[in-house]
Amino acid sequence: MIEVKNLSKKYGSHVAVNDVSFTINDGEILGFLGPNGAGKSTTMNIVTGYLSATSGSVAIDGYDILENPNEAKMRIGYLPELPPLYLDMTVKEYLSFIFDLKKVKFPKGPHIEEICRLVKIDHVKSRLIKNLSKGYRQRVGIAQALIGNPDVLILDEPTVGLDPKQIIEIRTLITELGKNHTVILSSHILSEIQAVCERVIVINHGKIIADDTPGNLSKTLSDDHTLTIRVGGPRTEVLKTLATVPGVINVTCTGMQEKNSNDFIIEPDGQTDVRRGIFDRLAERKWPLMLMQSNELSLEQIFLRLTEMSEEEQQRLFSKNKQAETLESEALTDEAAEGEEK
């Protein structure tokens, strides 16, 4: 577990990080987002022990990063935006060097071999790093972060400069690593964060302005929770059929976007997942379902809206959301109490 409490960092009169607090549980894959100059990299550097904080604390599995730096850093694997590679070493020499620096207790040979297999660099381990492609250098950077099998991986822009195929490969690797490690991922490629991360933290002007799942942030920021579907079938009959699906409160046809099919906007009641019901009704009538997509905000749209809001708008929005969550929680508690009485 990572606990960050009231973290602040000042450079003279400039406040880079302003009273930041958050907790990351074991096994989470967290996306850490923010525009350039927002305090994102500063926060990550403090968490890794690279920078000291002006005030506040960071604890890794209960070990304070400043008071017990060795114990805390043993539990962290860090990939900076520019991997600290020695280009005139072979991959194996470099990982052996990192192994010695970290004073790892595992048997060296088998440990390095296992990591090379995991990040798929075992076939290039005898090559000089300077002769590797950008994608393989990133893999070597991730490999050095994994030396010592740390509980926490902090990856800063792990796919920067990679081609689309390499991005997919690294994204798949991060997902696999998330099964056995807590992962903090920073990236400007927001589709990547949305595909990999269960939770996101957004920082702007040194303050955390959002901390939630992408789905919950979308619901908070958007009033549009509708679905767009494309169906091959008679327009009037499809409309009538969709209106009978449990949880659907309104259906609108937006016209023919593709030959022999129409697009429909489905408005659910907000409590029911209507997708399975829609599929079943259409399948019964053998009408092909050729498109189904949510009209909620993407992570990119969420990020832009959040960072363009004033501080007052952010406070108003999220305080309103917290009040709704509190009321919902109290209602569930009351229901549970009534059930026990009965």
mmCIF file of C-alpha atoms in Angstrom:
data_model
loop_
_atom_site.group_PDB
_atom_site.id
_atom_site.type_symbol
_atom_site.label_atom_id
_atom_site.label_comp_id
_atom_site.label_asym_id
_atom_site.label_seq_id
_atom_site.Cartn_x
_atom_site.Cartn_y
_atom_site.Cartn_z
ATOM 1 C CA MET A 1 0.000 0.000 0.000
ATOM 2 C CA ILE A 2 1.115 3.551 -0.761
ATOM 3 C CA GLU A 3 -0.032 6.354 1.546
ATOM 4 C CA VAL A 4 0.601 9.961 0.554
ATOM 5 C CA LYS A 5 -0.422 12.499 3.201
ATOM 6 C CA ASN A 6 -0.526 16.303 2.880
ATOM 7 C CA LEU A 7 2.368 16.350 0.426
ATOM 8 C CA SER A 8 3.710 19.758 -0.610
ATOM 9 C CA LYS A 9 6.754 20.859 -2.573
ATOM 10 C CA LYS A 10 7.892 24.460 -2.985
ATOM 11 C CA TYR A 11 10.643 25.951 -5.126
ATOM 12 C CA GLY A 12 11.098 29.388 -3.579
ATOM 13 C CA SER A 13 7.721 31.102 -3.939
ATOM 14 C CA HIS A 14 6.478 28.594 -6.524
ATOM 15 C CA VAL A 15 4.256 25.799 -5.164
ATOM 16 C CA ALA A 16 4.676 22.725 -7.384
ATOM 17 C CA VAL A 17 2.625 20.349 -5.214
ATOM 18 C CA ASN A 18 0.012 21.678 -2.802
ATOM 19 C CA ASP A 19 -1.265 19.499 0.085
ATOM 20 C CA VAL A 20 -1.759 16.304 -1.953
ATOM 21 C CA SER A 21 -3.140 13.175 -0.250
ATOM 22 C CA PHE A 22 -4.146 9.795 -1.663
ATOM 23 C CA THR A 23 -3.896 6.070 -0.959
ATOM 24 C CA ILE A 24 -3.174 3.269 -3.434
ATOM 25 C CA ASN A 25 -4.155 -0.242 -2.377
ATOM 26 C CA ASP A 26 -2.217 -3.397 -3.140
ATOM 27 C CA GLY A 27 -2.863 -4.742 -6.632
ATOM 28 C CA GLU A 28 -4.319 -1.530 -8.076
ATOM 29 C CA ILE A 29 -3.351 -0.156 -11.491
ATOM 30 C CA LEU A 30 -3.614 3.610 -11.090
ATOM 31 C CA GLY A 31 -3.430 6.212 -13.837
ATOM 32 C CA PHE A 32 -1.792 9.462 -12.727
ATOM 33 C CA LEU A 33 -2.738 12.309 -15.057
ATOM 34 C CA GLY A 34 -2.059 16.005 -15.358
ATOM 35 C CA PRO A 35 -1.117 18.658 -17.900
ATOM 36 C CA ASN A 36 2.509 19.744 -18.262
ATOM 37 C CA GLY A 37 3.615 21.667 -15.191
ATOM 38 C CA ALA A 38 0.738 20.360 -13.055
ATOM 39 C CA GLY A 39 3.004 18.708 -10.441
ATOM 40 C CA LYS A 40 2.611 15.142 -11.703
ATOM 41 C CA SER A 41 6.311 14.322 -12.221
ATOM 42 C CA THR A 42 7.255 16.136 -8.995
ATOM 43 C CA THR A 43 4.785 14.017 -7.027
ATOM 44 C CA MET A 44 6.076 10.803 -8.615
ATOM 45 C CA ASN A 45 9.696 11.797 -7.908
ATOM 46 C CA ILE A 46 8.840 12.393 -4.234
ATOM 47 C CA VAL A 47 7.029 9.044 -4.006
ATOM 48 C CA THR A 48 10.143 7.277 -5.363
ATOM 49 C CA GLY A 49 12.450 9.152 -2.986
ATOM 50 C CA TYR A 50 14.236 10.987 -5.799
ATOM 51 C CA LEU A 51 13.076 14.342 -4.383
ATOM 52 C CA SER A 52 12.364 15.386 -0.813
ATOM 53 C CA ALA A 53 9.071 17.042 0.095
ATOM 54 C CA THR A 54 8.753 20.455 1.716
ATOM 55 C CA SER A 55 6.080 18.962 3.971
ATOM 56 C CA GLY A 56 3.939 15.861 4.231
ATOM 57 C CA SER A 57 4.843 12.174 4.059
ATOM 58 C CA VAL A 58 4.972 9.150 1.760
ATOM 59 C CA ALA A 59 4.835 5.603 3.143
ATOM 60 C CA ILE A 60 5.374 2.392 1.158
ATOM 61 C CA ASP A 61 3.956 -0.616 3.026
ATOM 62 C CA GLY A 62 4.258 1.441 6.226
ATOM 63 C CA TYR A 63 7.878 2.567 5.629
ATOM 64 C CA ASP A 64 8.374 6.314 5.337
ATOM 65 C CA ILE A 65 10.351 7.152 2.177
ATOM 66 C CA LEU A 66 12.542 9.676 4.055
ATOM 67 C CA GLU A 67 12.833 8.052 7.489
ATOM 68 C CA ASN A 68 13.359 4.492 6.195
ATOM 69 C CA PRO A 69 14.550 5.042 2.613
ATOM 70 C CA ASN A 70 16.212 1.658 2.143
ATOM 71 C CA GLU A 71 13.201 -0.349 3.309
ATOM 72 C CA ALA A 72 10.788 1.801 1.269
ATOM 73 C CA LYS A 73 12.864 1.834 -1.932
ATOM 74 C CA MET A 74 13.328 -1.937 -1.821
ATOM 75 C CA ARG A 75 9.600 -2.119 -2.518
ATOM 76 C CA ILE A 76 9.641 0.255 -5.518
ATOM 77 C CA GLY A 77 10.575 -0.312 -9.143
ATOM 78 C CA TYR A 78 10.800 2.938 -11.108
ATOM 79 C CA LEU A 79 10.879 3.607 -14.847
ATOM 80 C CA PRO A 80 11.526 7.327 -15.512
ATOM 81 C CA GLU A 81 10.389 8.927 -18.766
ATOM 82 C CA LEU A 82 13.983 8.594 -20.007
ATOM 83 C CA PRO A 83 15.161 5.116 -18.917
ATOM 84 C CA PRO A 84 18.589 5.251 -17.177
ATOM 85 C CA LEU A 85 20.335 2.902 -19.603
ATOM 86 C CA TYR A 86 24.071 2.425 -20.152
ATOM 87 C CA LEU A 87 24.232 2.102 -23.921
ATOM 88 C CA ASP A 88 27.658 0.447 -24.119
ATOM 89 C CA MET A 89 26.566 -2.471 -21.929
ATOM 90 C CA THR A 90 24.765 -5.555 -23.156
ATOM 91 C CA VAL A 91 21.262 -6.092 -21.778
ATOM 92 C CA LYS A 92 22.488 -8.885 -19.501
ATOM 93 C CA GLU A 93 25.444 -6.830 -18.222
ATOM 94 C CA TYR A 94 23.183 -3.882 -17.480
ATOM 95 C CA LEU A 95 20.590 -5.950 -15.583
ATOM 96 C CA SER A 96 23.388 -7.641 -13.623
ATOM 97 C CA PHE A 97 24.730 -4.190 -12.718
ATOM 98 C CA ILE A 98 21.266 -3.081 -11.521
ATOM 99 C CA PHE A 99 20.913 -6.330 -9.556
ATOM 100 C CA ASP A 100 24.137 -5.555 -7.672
ATOM 101 C CA LEU A 101 23.148 -1.919 -7.086
ATOM 102 C CA LYS A 102 19.847 -2.986 -5.525
ATOM 103 C CA LYS A 103 21.599 -5.627 -3.375
ATOM 104 C CA VAL A 104 18.995 -8.202 -4.319
ATOM 105 C CA LYS A 105 19.067 -11.434 -2.324
ATOM 106 C CA PHE A 106 17.650 -13.755 -5.037
ATOM 107 C CA PRO A 107 19.959 -16.006 -7.093
ATOM 108 C CA LYS A 108 21.176 -13.604 -9.779
ATOM 109 C CA GLY A 109 21.162 -15.767 -12.918
ATOM 110 C CA PRO A 110 17.683 -17.311 -12.610
ATOM 111 C CA HIS A 111 16.151 -13.984 -11.490
ATOM 112 C CA ILE A 112 17.500 -12.042 -14.493
ATOM 113 C CA GLU A 113 16.527 -14.869 -16.867
ATOM 114 C CA GLU A 114 12.960 -14.859 -15.495
ATOM 115 C CA ILE A 115 12.596 -11.092 -15.937
ATOM 116 C CA CYS A 116 14.002 -11.225 -19.482
ATOM 117 C CA ARG A 117 11.410 -13.867 -20.369
ATOM 118 C CA LEU A 118 8.628 -11.846 -18.740
ATOM 119 C CA VAL A 119 9.337 -8.663 -20.719
ATOM 120 C CA LYS A 120 10.288 -10.655 -23.832
ATOM 121 C CA ILE A 121 13.907 -9.524 -24.204
ATOM 122 C CA ASP A 122 15.552 -12.919 -23.628
ATOM 123 C CA HIS A 123 16.498 -13.180 -27.327
ATOM 124 C CA VAL A 124 18.350 -9.808 -27.247
ATOM 125 C CA LYS A 125 20.036 -10.091 -23.839
ATOM 126 C CA SER A 126 23.515 -10.465 -25.398
ATOM 127 C CA ARG A 127 23.166 -7.392 -27.608
ATOM 128 C CA LEU A 128 24.489 -3.902 -26.819
ATOM 129 C CA ILE A 129 21.697 -1.622 -25.624
ATOM 130 C CA LYS A 130 22.724 1.097 -28.099
ATOM 131 C CA ASN A 131 21.897 -1.294 -30.958
ATOM 132 C CA LEU A 132 18.339 -1.932 -29.736
ATOM 133 C CA SER A 133 15.199 -0.240 -31.066
ATOM 134 C CA LYS A 134 13.285 2.288 -28.960
ATOM 135 C CA GLY A 135 10.693 -0.349 -28.081
ATOM 136 C CA TYR A 136 13.292 -2.812 -26.804
ATOM 137 C CA ARG A 137 15.052 -0.089 -24.819
ATOM 138 C CA GLN A 138 11.730 0.618 -23.080
ATOM 139 C CA ARG A 139 11.439 -3.091 -22.304
ATOM 140 C CA VAL A 140 14.956 -3.053 -20.815
ATOM 141 C CA GLY A 141 13.871 -0.039 -18.728
ATOM 142 C CA ILE A 142 10.863 -1.972 -17.429
ATOM 143 C CA ALA A 143 13.137 -4.977 -16.757
ATOM 144 C CA GLN A 144 15.440 -2.904 -14.533
ATOM 145 C CA ALA A 145 12.376 -1.690 -12.609
ATOM 146 C CA LEU A 146 11.397 -5.332 -12.006
ATOM 147 C CA ILE A 147 14.792 -6.372 -10.606
ATOM 148 C CA GLY A 148 14.238 -7.440 -6.996
ATOM 149 C CA ASN A 149 10.534 -8.169 -7.619
ATOM 150 C CA PRO A 150 9.254 -4.921 -6.014
ATOM 151 C CA ASP A 151 5.678 -4.638 -4.751
ATOM 152 C CA VAL A 152 5.176 -1.271 -6.484
ATOM 153 C CA LEU A 153 5.957 -0.298 -10.087
ATOM 154 C CA ILE A 154 5.998 3.380 -11.039
ATOM 155 C CA LEU A 155 6.054 3.864 -14.805
ATOM 156 C CA ASP A 156 6.424 7.400 -16.169
ATOM 157 C CA GLU A 157 5.429 7.635 -19.862
ATOM 158 C CA PRO A 158 6.405 3.999 -20.617
ATOM 159 C CA THR A 159 5.204 4.172 -24.253
ATOM 160 C CA VAL A 160 6.537 7.601 -25.265
ATOM 161 C CA GLY A 161 8.049 7.545 -28.747
ATOM 162 C CA LEU A 162 6.875 4.020 -29.563
ATOM 163 C CA ASP A 163 5.022 2.947 -32.703
ATOM 164 C CA PRO A 164 1.417 1.629 -32.440
ATOM 165 C CA LYS A 165 2.474 -2.041 -32.382
ATOM 166 C CA GLN A 166 5.031 -1.419 -29.637
ATOM 167 C CA ILE A 167 2.447 0.580 -27.624
ATOM 168 C CA ILE A 168 0.034 -2.370 -27.704
ATOM 169 C CA GLU A 169 2.814 -4.747 -26.636
ATOM 170 C CA ILE A 170 3.868 -2.558 -23.682
ATOM 171 C CA ARG A 171 0.210 -2.016 -22.694
ATOM 172 C CA THR A 172 -0.325 -5.793 -22.641
ATOM 173 C CA LEU A 173 2.815 -6.198 -20.550
ATOM 174 C CA ILE A 174 1.619 -3.592 -18.016
ATOM 175 C CA THR A 175 -1.722 -5.399 -17.700
ATOM 176 C CA GLU A 176 0.139 -8.645 -16.974
ATOM 177 C CA LEU A 177 2.398 -6.932 -14.431
ATOM 178 C CA GLY A 178 -0.686 -5.532 -12.695
ATOM 179 C CA LYS A 179 -1.680 -9.076 -11.684
ATOM 180 C CA ASN A 180 1.254 -9.283 -9.249
ATOM 181 C CA HIS A 181 2.233 -5.654 -8.592
ATOM 182 C CA THR A 182 0.715 -2.333 -7.629
ATOM 183 C CA VAL A 183 1.231 -0.112 -10.687
ATOM 184 C CA ILE A 184 1.239 3.684 -10.994
ATOM 185 C CA LEU A 185 1.128 4.649 -14.653
ATOM 186 C CA SER A 186 1.649 8.160 -15.979
ATOM 187 C CA SER A 187 0.931 8.799 -19.648
ATOM 188 C CA HIS A 188 -0.283 11.481 -22.030
ATOM 189 C CA ILE A 189 -1.963 8.794 -24.145
ATOM 190 C CA LEU A 190 -5.322 8.819 -22.375
ATOM 191 C CA SER A 191 -6.801 5.935 -24.348
ATOM 192 C CA GLU A 192 -3.954 3.856 -22.921
ATOM 193 C CA ILE A 193 -4.826 4.871 -19.348
ATOM 194 C CA GLN A 194 -8.506 4.104 -19.986
ATOM 195 C CA ALA A 195 -7.652 0.661 -21.375
ATOM 196 C CA VAL A 196 -5.302 -0.339 -18.549
ATOM 197 C CA CYS A 197 -6.201 1.524 -15.343
ATOM 198 C CA GLU A 198 -8.970 0.758 -12.875
ATOM 199 C CA ARG A 199 -8.713 4.193 -11.248
ATOM 200 C CA VAL A 200 -7.348 7.607 -12.196
ATOM 201 C CA ILE A 201 -6.037 10.583 -10.251
ATOM 202 C CA VAL A 202 -5.973 13.942 -12.030
ATOM 203 C CA ILE A 203 -3.667 16.675 -10.721
ATOM 204 C CA ASN A 204 -3.689 20.304 -11.876
ATOM 205 C CA HIS A 205 -1.890 23.376 -10.499
ATOM 206 C CA GLY A 206 -0.361 21.150 -7.807
ATOM 207 C CA LYS A 207 -3.712 19.911 -6.452
ATOM 208 C CA ILE A 208 -5.688 16.712 -6.949
ATOM 209 C CA ILE A 209 -8.885 17.629 -8.770
ATOM 210 C CA ALA A 210 -10.289 14.116 -9.303
ATOM 211 C CA ASP A 211 -9.779 10.624 -7.897
ATOM 212 C CA ASP A 212 -12.148 7.902 -9.113
ATOM 213 C CA THR A 213 -12.770 5.259 -11.760
ATOM 214 C CA PRO A 214 -13.097 6.545 -15.354
ATOM 215 C CA GLY A 215 -16.714 5.334 -15.360
ATOM 216 C CA ASN A 216 -17.680 7.248 -12.219
ATOM 217 C CA LEU A 217 -15.954 10.413 -13.452
ATOM 218 C CA SER A 218 -17.878 10.147 -16.704
ATOM 219 C CA LYS A 219 -21.168 9.858 -14.797
ATOM 220 C CA THR A 220 -20.267 12.817 -12.593
ATOM 221 C CA LEU A 221 -19.319 15.092 -15.471
ATOM 222 C CA SER A 222 -21.923 14.016 -18.024
ATOM 223 C CA ASP A 223 -25.705 14.017 -18.057
ATOM 224 C CA ASP A 224 -25.695 11.806 -21.160
ATOM 225 C CA HIS A 225 -25.710 8.122 -20.194
ATOM 226 C CA THR A 226 -27.409 6.898 -23.342
ATOM 227 C CA LEU A 227 -26.463 4.139 -25.772
ATOM 228 C CA THR A 228 -26.333 4.358 -29.550
ATOM 229 C CA ILE A 229 -27.157 1.130 -31.363
ATOM 230 C CA ARG A 230 -27.407 0.233 -35.065
ATOM 231 C CA VAL A 231 -29.966 -2.401 -36.026
ATOM 232 C CA GLY A 232 -30.909 -4.068 -39.294
ATOM 233 C CA GLY A 233 -34.695 -4.343 -39.211
ATOM 234 C CA PRO A 234 -37.981 -2.478 -39.835
ATOM 235 C CA ARG A 235 -37.698 0.910 -38.131
ATOM 236 C CA THR A 236 -41.174 1.014 -36.550
ATOM 237 C CA GLU A 237 -41.051 -2.566 -35.286
ATOM 238 C CA VAL A 238 -37.555 -2.114 -33.892
ATOM 239 C CA LEU A 239 -38.702 1.010 -32.017
ATOM 240 C CA LYS A 240 -41.646 -0.851 -30.464
ATOM 241 C CA THR A 241 -39.491 -3.840 -29.533
ATOM 242 C CA LEU A 242 -36.711 -1.776 -27.928
ATOM 243 C CA ALA A 243 -39.263 0.139 -25.866
ATOM 244 C CA THR A 244 -40.271 -3.147 -24.153
ATOM 245 C CA VAL A 245 -36.755 -3.935 -22.877
ATOM 246 C CA PRO A 246 -36.690 -3.735 -19.034
ATOM 247 C CA GLY A 247 -34.872 -0.587 -17.917
ATOM 248 C CA VAL A 248 -35.378 1.339 -21.181
ATOM 249 C CA ILE A 249 -37.355 4.555 -20.635
ATOM 250 C CA ASN A 250 -37.029 6.132 -24.078
ATOM 251 C CA VAL A 251 -36.009 5.146 -27.632
ATOM 252 C CA THR A 252 -35.327 7.576 -30.483
ATOM 253 C CA CYS A 253 -34.459 6.760 -34.079
ATOM 254 C CA THR A 254 -31.776 9.069 -35.507
ATOM 255 C CA GLY A 255 -32.071 7.806 -39.072
ATOM 256 C CA MET A 256 -30.373 5.478 -41.522
ATOM 257 C CA GLN A 257 -26.581 5.668 -41.248
ATOM 258 C CA GLU A 258 -25.910 2.446 -43.123
ATOM 259 C CA LYS A 259 -27.847 0.615 -45.847
ATOM 260 C CA ASN A 260 -30.766 -1.464 -44.514
ATOM 261 C CA SER A 261 -30.183 -0.381 -40.916
ATOM 262 C CA ASN A 262 -31.088 2.464 -38.559
ATOM 263 C CA ASP A 263 -29.441 4.083 -35.574
ATOM 264 C CA PHE A 264 -31.325 4.382 -32.287
ATOM 265 C CA ILE A 265 -30.539 6.240 -29.072
ATOM 266 C CA ILE A 266 -31.500 4.241 -25.979
ATOM 267 C CA GLU A 267 -32.100 6.082 -22.713
ATOM 268 C CA PRO A 268 -31.891 3.684 -19.720
ATOM 269 C CA ASP A 269 -33.293 4.299 -16.257
ATOM 270 C CA GLY A 270 -29.786 4.562 -14.799
ATOM 271 C CA GLN A 271 -30.260 1.512 -12.567
ATOM 272 C CA THR A 272 -30.421 -1.292 -15.139
ATOM 273 C CA ASP A 273 -27.779 -2.635 -17.528
ATOM 274 C CA VAL A 274 -29.968 -2.831 -20.631
ATOM 275 C CA ARG A 275 -27.376 -4.250 -23.032
ATOM 276 C CA ARG A 276 -28.165 -7.930 -22.541
ATOM 277 C CA GLY A 277 -31.915 -7.278 -22.782
ATOM 278 C CA ILE A 278 -31.439 -5.369 -26.043
ATOM 279 C CA PHE A 279 -29.343 -8.162 -27.505
ATOM 280 C CA ASP A 280 -31.829 -10.869 -26.472
ATOM 281 C CA ARG A 281 -34.865 -9.054 -27.940
ATOM 282 C CA LEU A 282 -33.123 -8.390 -31.254
ATOM 283 C CA ALA A 283 -31.778 -11.948 -31.443
ATOM 284 C CA GLU A 284 -35.291 -13.359 -30.915
ATOM 285 C CA ARG A 285 -36.416 -11.516 -34.049
ATOM 286 C CA LYS A 286 -33.191 -12.230 -35.925
ATOM 287 C CA TRP A 287 -32.451 -8.528 -36.414
ATOM 288 C CA PRO A 288 -28.669 -7.992 -36.604
ATOM 289 C CA LEU A 289 -27.105 -5.685 -34.005
ATOM 290 C CA MET A 290 -24.250 -3.994 -35.865
ATOM 291 C CA LEU A 291 -23.216 -1.300 -33.368
ATOM 292 C CA MET A 292 -23.580 -0.614 -29.667
ATOM 293 C CA GLN A 293 -21.641 2.188 -28.012
ATOM 294 C CA SER A 294 -21.930 4.293 -24.896
ATOM 295 C CA ASN A 295 -22.413 8.036 -25.328
ATOM 296 C CA GLU A 296 -20.684 8.766 -22.014
ATOM 297 C CA LEU A 297 -17.516 10.852 -21.968
ATOM 298 C CA SER A 298 -14.178 9.337 -22.913
ATOM 299 C CA LEU A 299 -11.240 9.792 -20.526
ATOM 300 C CA GLU A 300 -9.818 12.384 -22.908
ATOM 301 C CA GLN A 301 -13.043 14.436 -22.701
ATOM 302 C CA ILE A 302 -13.106 14.006 -18.900
ATOM 303 C CA PHE A 303 -9.506 15.237 -18.647
ATOM 304 C CA LEU A 304 -10.175 18.307 -20.804
ATOM 305 C CA ARG A 305 -13.310 19.240 -18.873
ATOM 306 C CA LEU A 306 -11.637 18.861 -15.497
ATOM 307 C CA THR A 307 -8.529 20.854 -16.368
ATOM 308 C CA GLU A 308 -10.592 23.642 -17.961
ATOM 309 C CA MET A 309 -12.874 24.038 -14.909
ATOM 310 C CA SER A 310 -12.304 26.714 -12.316
ATOM 311 C CA GLU A 311 -11.475 25.595 -8.777
ATOM 312 C CA GLU A 312 -14.930 26.697 -7.614
ATOM 313 C CA GLU A 313 -16.629 24.608 -10.319
ATOM 314 C CA GLN A 314 -14.591 21.544 -9.349
ATOM 315 C CA GLN A 315 -15.443 21.921 -5.662
ATOM 316 C CA ARG A 316 -19.135 22.430 -6.415
ATOM 317 C CA LEU A 317 -19.289 19.415 -8.736
ATOM 318 C CA PHE A 318 -17.504 16.934 -6.482
ATOM 319 C CA SER A 319 -19.068 18.135 -3.219
ATOM 320 C CA LYS A 320 -22.471 17.581 -4.848
ATOM 321 C CA ASN A 321 -21.359 14.087 -5.892
ATOM 322 C CA LYS A 322 -20.082 13.262 -2.387
ATOM 323 C CA GLN A 323 -23.396 14.385 -0.881
ATOM 324 C CA ALA A 324 -25.246 12.046 -3.251
ATOM 325 C CA GLU A 325 -22.923 9.162 -2.301
ATOM 326 C CA THR A 326 -23.460 9.876 1.416
ATOM 327 C CA LEU A 327 -27.247 9.889 1.017
ATOM 328 C CA GLU A 328 -27.106 6.628 -0.949
ATOM 329 C CA SER A 329 -24.883 5.027 1.701
ATOM 330 C CA GLU A 330 -27.212 6.156 4.504
ATOM 331 C CA ALA A 331 -30.221 4.770 2.624
ATOM 332 C CA LEU A 332 -28.506 1.372 2.233
ATOM 333 C CA THR A 333 -27.588 1.373 5.940
ATOM 334 C CA ASP A 334 -31.213 2.146 6.883
ATOM 335 C CA GLU A 335 -32.459 -0.671 4.630
ATOM 336 C CA ALA A 336 -30.011 -3.118 6.223
ATOM 337 C CA ALA A 337 -31.089 -2.043 9.720
ATOM 338 C CA GLU A 338 -34.768 -2.502 8.840
ATOM 339 C CA GLY A 339 -33.979 -5.974 7.465
ATOM 340 C CA GLU A 340 -32.271 -6.975 10.729
ATOM 341 C CA GLU A 341 -35.234 -5.736 12.783
ATOM 342 C CA LYS A 342 -37.621 -7.866 10.716
#
